[in-house]
Short mmCIF file of C-alpha atoms in Angstrom, two decimals:
data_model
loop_
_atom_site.label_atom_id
_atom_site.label_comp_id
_atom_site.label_asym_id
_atom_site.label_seq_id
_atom_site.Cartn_x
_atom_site.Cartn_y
_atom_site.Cartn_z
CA UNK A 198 0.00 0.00 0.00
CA UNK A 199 2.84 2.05 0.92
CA UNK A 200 4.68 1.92 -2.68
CA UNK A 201 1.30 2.80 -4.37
CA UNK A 202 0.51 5.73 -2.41
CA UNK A 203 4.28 7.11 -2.53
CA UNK A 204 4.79 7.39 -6.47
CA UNK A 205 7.46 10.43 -6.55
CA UNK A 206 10.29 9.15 -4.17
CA UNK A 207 13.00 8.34 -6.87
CA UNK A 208 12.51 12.44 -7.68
CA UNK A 209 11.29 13.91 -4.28
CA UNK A 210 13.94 16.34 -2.58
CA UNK A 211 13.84 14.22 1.27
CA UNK A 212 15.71 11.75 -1.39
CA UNK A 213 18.00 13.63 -3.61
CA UNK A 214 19.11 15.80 -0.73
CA UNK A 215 20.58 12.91 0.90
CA UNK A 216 23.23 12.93 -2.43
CA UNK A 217 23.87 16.43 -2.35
CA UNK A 218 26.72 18.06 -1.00
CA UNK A 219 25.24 21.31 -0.54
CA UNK A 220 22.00 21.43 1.00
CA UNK A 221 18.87 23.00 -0.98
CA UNK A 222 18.00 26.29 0.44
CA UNK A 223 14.35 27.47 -1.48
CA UNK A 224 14.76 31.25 -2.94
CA UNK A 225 11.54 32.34 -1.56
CA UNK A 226 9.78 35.83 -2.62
CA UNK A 227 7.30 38.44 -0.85
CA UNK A 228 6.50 41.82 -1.88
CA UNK A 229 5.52 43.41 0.80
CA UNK A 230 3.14 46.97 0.66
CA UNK A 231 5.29 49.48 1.28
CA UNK A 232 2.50 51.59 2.87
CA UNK A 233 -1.03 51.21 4.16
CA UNK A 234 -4.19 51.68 2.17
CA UNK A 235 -5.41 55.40 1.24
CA UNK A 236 -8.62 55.64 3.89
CA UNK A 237 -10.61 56.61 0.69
CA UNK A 238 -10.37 53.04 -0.76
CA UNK A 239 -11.29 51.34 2.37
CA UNK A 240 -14.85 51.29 1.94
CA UNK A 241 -14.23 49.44 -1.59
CA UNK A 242 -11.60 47.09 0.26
CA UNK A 243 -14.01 46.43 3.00
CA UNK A 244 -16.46 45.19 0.37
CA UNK A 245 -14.72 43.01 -1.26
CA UNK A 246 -12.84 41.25 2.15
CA UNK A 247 -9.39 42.56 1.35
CA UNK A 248 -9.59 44.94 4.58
CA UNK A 249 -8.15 42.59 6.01
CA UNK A 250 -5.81 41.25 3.99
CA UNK A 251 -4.84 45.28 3.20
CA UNK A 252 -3.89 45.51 7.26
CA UNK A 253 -1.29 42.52 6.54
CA UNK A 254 0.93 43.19 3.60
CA UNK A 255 3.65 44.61 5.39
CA UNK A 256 7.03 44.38 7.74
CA UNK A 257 6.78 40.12 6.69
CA UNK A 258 10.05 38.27 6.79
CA UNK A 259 10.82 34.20 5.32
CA UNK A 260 12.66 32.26 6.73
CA UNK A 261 13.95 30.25 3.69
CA UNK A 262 15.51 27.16 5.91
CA UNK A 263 12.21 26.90 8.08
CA UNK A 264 10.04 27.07 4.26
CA UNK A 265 12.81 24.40 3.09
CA UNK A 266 12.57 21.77 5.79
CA UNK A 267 8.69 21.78 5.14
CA UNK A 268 9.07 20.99 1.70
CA UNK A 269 10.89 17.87 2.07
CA UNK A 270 8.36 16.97 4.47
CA UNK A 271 5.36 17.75 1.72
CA UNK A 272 4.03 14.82 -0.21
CA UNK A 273 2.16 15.79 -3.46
CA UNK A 274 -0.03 12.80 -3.68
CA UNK A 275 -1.68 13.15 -0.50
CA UNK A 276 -1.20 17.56 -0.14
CA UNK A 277 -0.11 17.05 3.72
CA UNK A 278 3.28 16.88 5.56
CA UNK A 279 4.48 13.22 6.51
CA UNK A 280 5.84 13.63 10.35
CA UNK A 281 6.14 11.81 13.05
CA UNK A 282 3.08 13.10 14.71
CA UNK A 283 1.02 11.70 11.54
CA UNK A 284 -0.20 14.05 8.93
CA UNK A 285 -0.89 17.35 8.52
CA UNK A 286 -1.43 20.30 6.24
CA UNK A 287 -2.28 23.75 5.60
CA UNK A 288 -6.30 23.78 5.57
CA UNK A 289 -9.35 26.26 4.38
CA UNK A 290 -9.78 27.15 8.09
CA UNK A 291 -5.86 28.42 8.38
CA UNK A 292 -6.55 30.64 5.46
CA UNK A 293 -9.74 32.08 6.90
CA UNK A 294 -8.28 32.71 10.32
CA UNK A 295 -4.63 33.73 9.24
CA UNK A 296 -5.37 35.68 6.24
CA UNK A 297 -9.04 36.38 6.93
CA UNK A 298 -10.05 35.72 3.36
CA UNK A 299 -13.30 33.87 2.31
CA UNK A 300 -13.08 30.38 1.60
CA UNK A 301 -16.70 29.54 1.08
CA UNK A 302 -17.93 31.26 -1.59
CA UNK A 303 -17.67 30.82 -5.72
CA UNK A 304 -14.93 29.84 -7.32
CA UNK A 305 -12.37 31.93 -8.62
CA UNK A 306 -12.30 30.83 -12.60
CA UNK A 307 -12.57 31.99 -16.23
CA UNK A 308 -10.76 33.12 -19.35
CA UNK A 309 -7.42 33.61 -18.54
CA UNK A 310 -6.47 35.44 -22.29
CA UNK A 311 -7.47 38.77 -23.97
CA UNK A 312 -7.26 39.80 -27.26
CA UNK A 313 -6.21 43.60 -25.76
CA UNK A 314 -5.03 43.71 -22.54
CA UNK A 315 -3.87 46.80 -22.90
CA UNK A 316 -7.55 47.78 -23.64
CA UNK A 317 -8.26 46.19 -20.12
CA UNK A 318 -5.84 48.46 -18.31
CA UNK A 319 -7.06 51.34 -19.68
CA UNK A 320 -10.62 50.72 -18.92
CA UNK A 321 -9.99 49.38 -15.30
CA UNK A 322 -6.85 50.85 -14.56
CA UNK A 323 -6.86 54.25 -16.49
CA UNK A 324 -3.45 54.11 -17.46
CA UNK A 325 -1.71 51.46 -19.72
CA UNK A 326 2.05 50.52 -19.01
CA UNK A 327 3.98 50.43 -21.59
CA UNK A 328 5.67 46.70 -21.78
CA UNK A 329 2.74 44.08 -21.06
CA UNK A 330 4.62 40.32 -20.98
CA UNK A 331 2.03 38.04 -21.85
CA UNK A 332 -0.96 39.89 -19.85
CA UNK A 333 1.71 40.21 -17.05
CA UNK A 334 2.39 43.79 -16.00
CA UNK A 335 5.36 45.03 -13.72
CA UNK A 336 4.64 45.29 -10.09
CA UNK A 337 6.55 48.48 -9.91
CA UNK A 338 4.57 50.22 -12.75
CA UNK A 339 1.44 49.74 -10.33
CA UNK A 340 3.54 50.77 -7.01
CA UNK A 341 4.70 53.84 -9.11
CA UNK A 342 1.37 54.66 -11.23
CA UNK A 343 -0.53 54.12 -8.08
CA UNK A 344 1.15 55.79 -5.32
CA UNK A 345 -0.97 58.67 -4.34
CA UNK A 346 -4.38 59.57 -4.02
CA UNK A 347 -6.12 63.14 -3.63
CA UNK A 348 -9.03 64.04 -0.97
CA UNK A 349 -11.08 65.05 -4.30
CA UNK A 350 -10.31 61.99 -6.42
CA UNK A 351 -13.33 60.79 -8.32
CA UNK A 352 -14.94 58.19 -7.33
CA UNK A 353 -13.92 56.04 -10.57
CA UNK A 354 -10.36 57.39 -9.86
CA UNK A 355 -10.81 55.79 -6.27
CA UNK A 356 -12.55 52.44 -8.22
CA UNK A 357 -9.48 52.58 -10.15
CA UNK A 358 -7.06 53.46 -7.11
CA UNK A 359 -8.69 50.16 -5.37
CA UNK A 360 -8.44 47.60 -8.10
CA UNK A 361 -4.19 48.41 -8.39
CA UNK A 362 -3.92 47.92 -4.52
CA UNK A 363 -5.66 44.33 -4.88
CA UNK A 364 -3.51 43.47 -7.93
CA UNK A 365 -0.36 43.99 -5.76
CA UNK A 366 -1.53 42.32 -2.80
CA UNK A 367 -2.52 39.15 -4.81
CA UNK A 368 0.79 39.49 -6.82
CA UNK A 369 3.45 40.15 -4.29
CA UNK A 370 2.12 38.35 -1.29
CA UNK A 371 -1.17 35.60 -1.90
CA UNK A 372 0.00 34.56 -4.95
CA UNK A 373 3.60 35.93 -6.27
CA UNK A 374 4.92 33.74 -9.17
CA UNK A 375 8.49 32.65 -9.91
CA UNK A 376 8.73 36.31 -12.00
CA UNK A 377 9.04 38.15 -8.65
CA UNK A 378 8.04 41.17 -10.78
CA UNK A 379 5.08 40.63 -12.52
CA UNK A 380 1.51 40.20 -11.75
CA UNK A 381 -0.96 38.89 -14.47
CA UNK A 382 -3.85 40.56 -15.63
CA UNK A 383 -6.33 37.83 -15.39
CA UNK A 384 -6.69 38.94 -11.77
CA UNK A 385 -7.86 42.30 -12.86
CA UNK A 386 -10.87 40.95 -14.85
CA UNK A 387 -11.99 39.81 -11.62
CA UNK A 388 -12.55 43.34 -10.18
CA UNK A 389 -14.60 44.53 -12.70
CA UNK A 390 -17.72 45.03 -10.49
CA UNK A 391 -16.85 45.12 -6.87
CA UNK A 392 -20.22 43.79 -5.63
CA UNK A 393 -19.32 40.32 -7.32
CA UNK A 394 -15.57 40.24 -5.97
CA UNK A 395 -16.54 39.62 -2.75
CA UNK A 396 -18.25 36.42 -3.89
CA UNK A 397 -15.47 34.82 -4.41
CA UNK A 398 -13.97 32.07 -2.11
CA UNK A 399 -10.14 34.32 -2.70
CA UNK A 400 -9.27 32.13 0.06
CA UNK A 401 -9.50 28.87 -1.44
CA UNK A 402 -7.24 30.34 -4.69
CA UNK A 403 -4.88 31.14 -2.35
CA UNK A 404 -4.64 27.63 -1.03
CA UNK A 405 -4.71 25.95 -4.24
CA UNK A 406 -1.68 28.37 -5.54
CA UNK A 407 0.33 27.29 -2.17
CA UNK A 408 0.01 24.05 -2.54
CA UNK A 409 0.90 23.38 -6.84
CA UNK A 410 3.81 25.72 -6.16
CA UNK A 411 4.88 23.08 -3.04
CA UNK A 412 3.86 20.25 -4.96
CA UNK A 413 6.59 21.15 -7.56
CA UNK A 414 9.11 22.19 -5.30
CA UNK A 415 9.80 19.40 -3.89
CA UNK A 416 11.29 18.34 -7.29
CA UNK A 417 14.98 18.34 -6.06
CA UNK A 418 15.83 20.57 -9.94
CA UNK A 419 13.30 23.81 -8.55
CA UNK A 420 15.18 26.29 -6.57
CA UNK A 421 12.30 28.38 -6.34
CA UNK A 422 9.40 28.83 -4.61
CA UNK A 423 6.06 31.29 -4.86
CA UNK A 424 2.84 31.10 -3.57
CA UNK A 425 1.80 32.35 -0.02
CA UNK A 426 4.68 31.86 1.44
CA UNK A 427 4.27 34.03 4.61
CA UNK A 428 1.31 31.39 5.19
CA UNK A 429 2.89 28.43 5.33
CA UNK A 430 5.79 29.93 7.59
CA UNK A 431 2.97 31.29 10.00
CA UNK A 432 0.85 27.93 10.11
CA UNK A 433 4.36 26.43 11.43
CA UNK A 434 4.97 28.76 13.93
CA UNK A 435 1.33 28.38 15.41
CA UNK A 436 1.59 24.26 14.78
CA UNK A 437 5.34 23.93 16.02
CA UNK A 438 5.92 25.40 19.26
CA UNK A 439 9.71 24.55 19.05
CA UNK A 440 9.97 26.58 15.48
CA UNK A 441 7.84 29.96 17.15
CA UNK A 442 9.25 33.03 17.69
CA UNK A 443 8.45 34.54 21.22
CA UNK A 444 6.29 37.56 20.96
CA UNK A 445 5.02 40.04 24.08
CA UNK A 446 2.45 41.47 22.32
CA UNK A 447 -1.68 40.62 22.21
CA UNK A 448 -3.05 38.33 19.51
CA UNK A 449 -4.51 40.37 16.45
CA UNK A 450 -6.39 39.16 13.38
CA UNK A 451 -5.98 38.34 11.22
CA UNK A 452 -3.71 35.93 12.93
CA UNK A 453 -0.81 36.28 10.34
CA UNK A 454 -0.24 39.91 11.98
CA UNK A 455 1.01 38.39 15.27
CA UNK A 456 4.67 38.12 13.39
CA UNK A 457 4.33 41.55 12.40
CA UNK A 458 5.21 42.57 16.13
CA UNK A 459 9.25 42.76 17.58
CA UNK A 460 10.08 38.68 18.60
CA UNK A 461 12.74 36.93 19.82
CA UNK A 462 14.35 34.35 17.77
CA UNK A 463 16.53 33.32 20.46
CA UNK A 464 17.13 29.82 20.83
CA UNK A 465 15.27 29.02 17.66
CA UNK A 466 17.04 26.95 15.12
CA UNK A 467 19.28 28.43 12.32
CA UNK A 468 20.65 26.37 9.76
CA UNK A 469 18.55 23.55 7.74
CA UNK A 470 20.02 20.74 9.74
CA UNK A 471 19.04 21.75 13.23
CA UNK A 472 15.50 22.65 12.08
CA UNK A 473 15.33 18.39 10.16
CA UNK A 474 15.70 17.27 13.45
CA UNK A 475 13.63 19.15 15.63
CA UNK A 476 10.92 18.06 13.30
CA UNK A 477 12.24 14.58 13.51
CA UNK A 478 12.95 14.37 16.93
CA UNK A 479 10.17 16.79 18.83
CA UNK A 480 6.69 16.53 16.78
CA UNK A 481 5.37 13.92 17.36
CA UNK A 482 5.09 15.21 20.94
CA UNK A 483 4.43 18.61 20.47
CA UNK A 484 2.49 19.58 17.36
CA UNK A 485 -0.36 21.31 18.34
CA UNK A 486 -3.46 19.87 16.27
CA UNK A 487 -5.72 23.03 17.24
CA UNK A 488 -3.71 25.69 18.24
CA UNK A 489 -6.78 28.33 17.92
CA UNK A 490 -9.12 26.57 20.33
CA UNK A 491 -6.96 29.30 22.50
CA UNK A 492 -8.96 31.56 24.30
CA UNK A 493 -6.77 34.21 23.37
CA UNK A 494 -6.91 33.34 20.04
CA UNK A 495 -10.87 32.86 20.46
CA UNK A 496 -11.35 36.27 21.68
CA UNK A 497 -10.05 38.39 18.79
CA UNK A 498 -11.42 36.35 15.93
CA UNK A 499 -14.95 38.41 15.03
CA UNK A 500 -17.83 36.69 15.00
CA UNK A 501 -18.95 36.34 11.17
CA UNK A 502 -15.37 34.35 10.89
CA UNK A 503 -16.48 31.67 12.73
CA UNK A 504 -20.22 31.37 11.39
CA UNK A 505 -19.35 28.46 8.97
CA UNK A 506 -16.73 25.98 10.31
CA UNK A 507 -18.19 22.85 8.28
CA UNK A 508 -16.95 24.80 5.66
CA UNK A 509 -13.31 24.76 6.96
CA UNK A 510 -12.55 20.08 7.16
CA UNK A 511 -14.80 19.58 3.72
CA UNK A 512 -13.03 17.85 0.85
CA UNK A 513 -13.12 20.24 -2.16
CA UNK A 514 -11.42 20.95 -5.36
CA UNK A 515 -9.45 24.51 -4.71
CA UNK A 516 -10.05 26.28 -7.97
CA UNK A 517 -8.12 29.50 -8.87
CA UNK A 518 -8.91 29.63 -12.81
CA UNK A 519 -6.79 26.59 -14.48
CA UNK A 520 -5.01 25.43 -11.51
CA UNK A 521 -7.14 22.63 -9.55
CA UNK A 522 -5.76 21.05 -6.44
CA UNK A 523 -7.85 19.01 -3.57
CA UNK A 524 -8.05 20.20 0.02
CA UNK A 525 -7.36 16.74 1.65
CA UNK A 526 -9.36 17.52 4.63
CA UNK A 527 -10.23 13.68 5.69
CA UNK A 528 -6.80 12.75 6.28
CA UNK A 529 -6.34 15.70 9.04
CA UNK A 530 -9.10 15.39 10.97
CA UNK A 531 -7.35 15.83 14.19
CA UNK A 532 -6.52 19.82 12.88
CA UNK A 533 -10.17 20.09 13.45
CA UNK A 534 -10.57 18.48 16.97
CA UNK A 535 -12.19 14.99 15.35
#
């Protein structure tokens, strides 16, 4: 049963590492906002759930080694981490809580081409930049074209304003690709009309983004890494006790914020090596299968997050346009207190 279920050892990185002579240390990419949301846009933000997400986009730091070690403990048949506390994996209700992103709603799908996409910045953006890489635009063009806003900006111009702050949240930090540059345009035909964004289950893209870009990293030949990064490494630190940074400071949410806040790293692992065997060694009797049944953590999560929680251990298909990977929510039960 064993050798059926495995298929990908003779090519998986826990193998091939063992014949390297220099370990495999993931380039791993974030773009963080260099500044908070204009309060003019926040109403538009607000509807479409990337409040939130707008409050977290800055002062994040990987930890390449930690993201790493998890990789050679990812198996792409099964979409969980083989340890010896069982299995485990990144679910729909880590998203919701960490990110604070929806997770039940439609799927995120459709054409992913344009016959004109500079016609489509113009009419959503107002402003066209002038190289356009197979519908992917430069991150900095937005940063740049987008950096300002005036008290008596039109309301399209704040429409407008709104859409390029999404686009660089969901291109440098809930779903940067191997570019680090670029963002594609597909993502923009999605905030056409802002009533229908925010029926969108953005979470569940997310997810589905994390895990194909973990599934083919650990292929020992990748030596990058994209995808929501900053989750992962935050699901760890609430999961693994032994790989958490100490922080004096109140829990926040979304819970992804808490690393956002001066830690100390002292006594926490630093090279690859260490951090291998304190996963080997100390999980099996200290992962924490529910870390937000908290009452810390409780309090601060608002109450329409936690209206739904069926939603959270279902197994689905995670859609996010062509890419379809399952959330393999019956093998984890235990992350949901079953």
């Amino acid at each position: 049963m064993a050798g059926e279920l495995i298929r990908f050892d003779d090519k998986h990185i826990s193998v091939e590492q063992m014949q390297m002579s220099v370990d495999r240390i993931l380039q791993c990419y974030i773009r963080n906002m260099t500044s908070p949301p204009s309060p003019l846009i926040e109403d538009y933000l607000r509807e479409v759930d990337f409040w939130h997400m707008a409050m977290i986009g800055r002062g994040c730091k990987l930890d390449p080694k930690l993201i790493s070690a998890l990789i050679e403990r990812w198996r792409p048949e099964t979409h969980t981490f083989h340890l010896p506390c069982g299995e485990c994996t990144i679910t729909l209700e880590d998203v919701l809580l960490q990110l604070g992103l929806p997770v039940d709603r439609d799927a995120v799908t459709g054409s992913v081409h344009s016959a004109d996409w500079g016609a489509v910045c113009y009419e959503l953006l107002g402003a066209i930049p002038d190289n356009i890489n197979g519908g992917r635009i430069e991150m900095g063009w937005l940063r740049d074209t987008f950096s300002e806003q005036n008290d008596d900006s039109t309301e399209l111009e704040k429409i407008r304003y709104a859409r390029a702050y999404i686009l660089q949240i969901i291109g440098g930090y809930l779903m940067p690709d191997l570019s680090r540059n670029l963002v594609h345009l597909r993502w923009l035909l999605k905030l056409v009309d802002f009533r229908a964004v925010g029926e969108f289950s953005w979470g569940s893209a997310v997810l589905a983004t994390l895990y194909r870009e973990m599934c083919g990293a650990t292929r020992s030949n990748k030596a990058k890494i994209g995808g929501c990064l900053s989750l992962l490494q935050s699901w760890a630190r609430f999961h693994f006790p032994f790989l958490r940074p100490r922080v004096d400071h109140p829990y926040t949410f979304p819970l992804i914020t808490r690393w956002n806040h001066s830690a100390s790293y002292a006594r926490l692992p630093t090279c690859l090596e260490d951090i291998w065997l304190l996963l080997e060694q100390q999980s099996e009797a200290q992962f924490q299968w529910t870390p937000y049944e908290d009452l810390a953590i409780w309090a601060v999560i608002p109450d329409e997050y936690l209206q739904n929680p069926n939603a959270w251990h279902v197994k689905v298909p995670l859609v996010n346009f062509v890419i379809v990977e399952m959330h393999q929510s019956d093998r984890v039960l235990w992350q949901f207190g079953f």
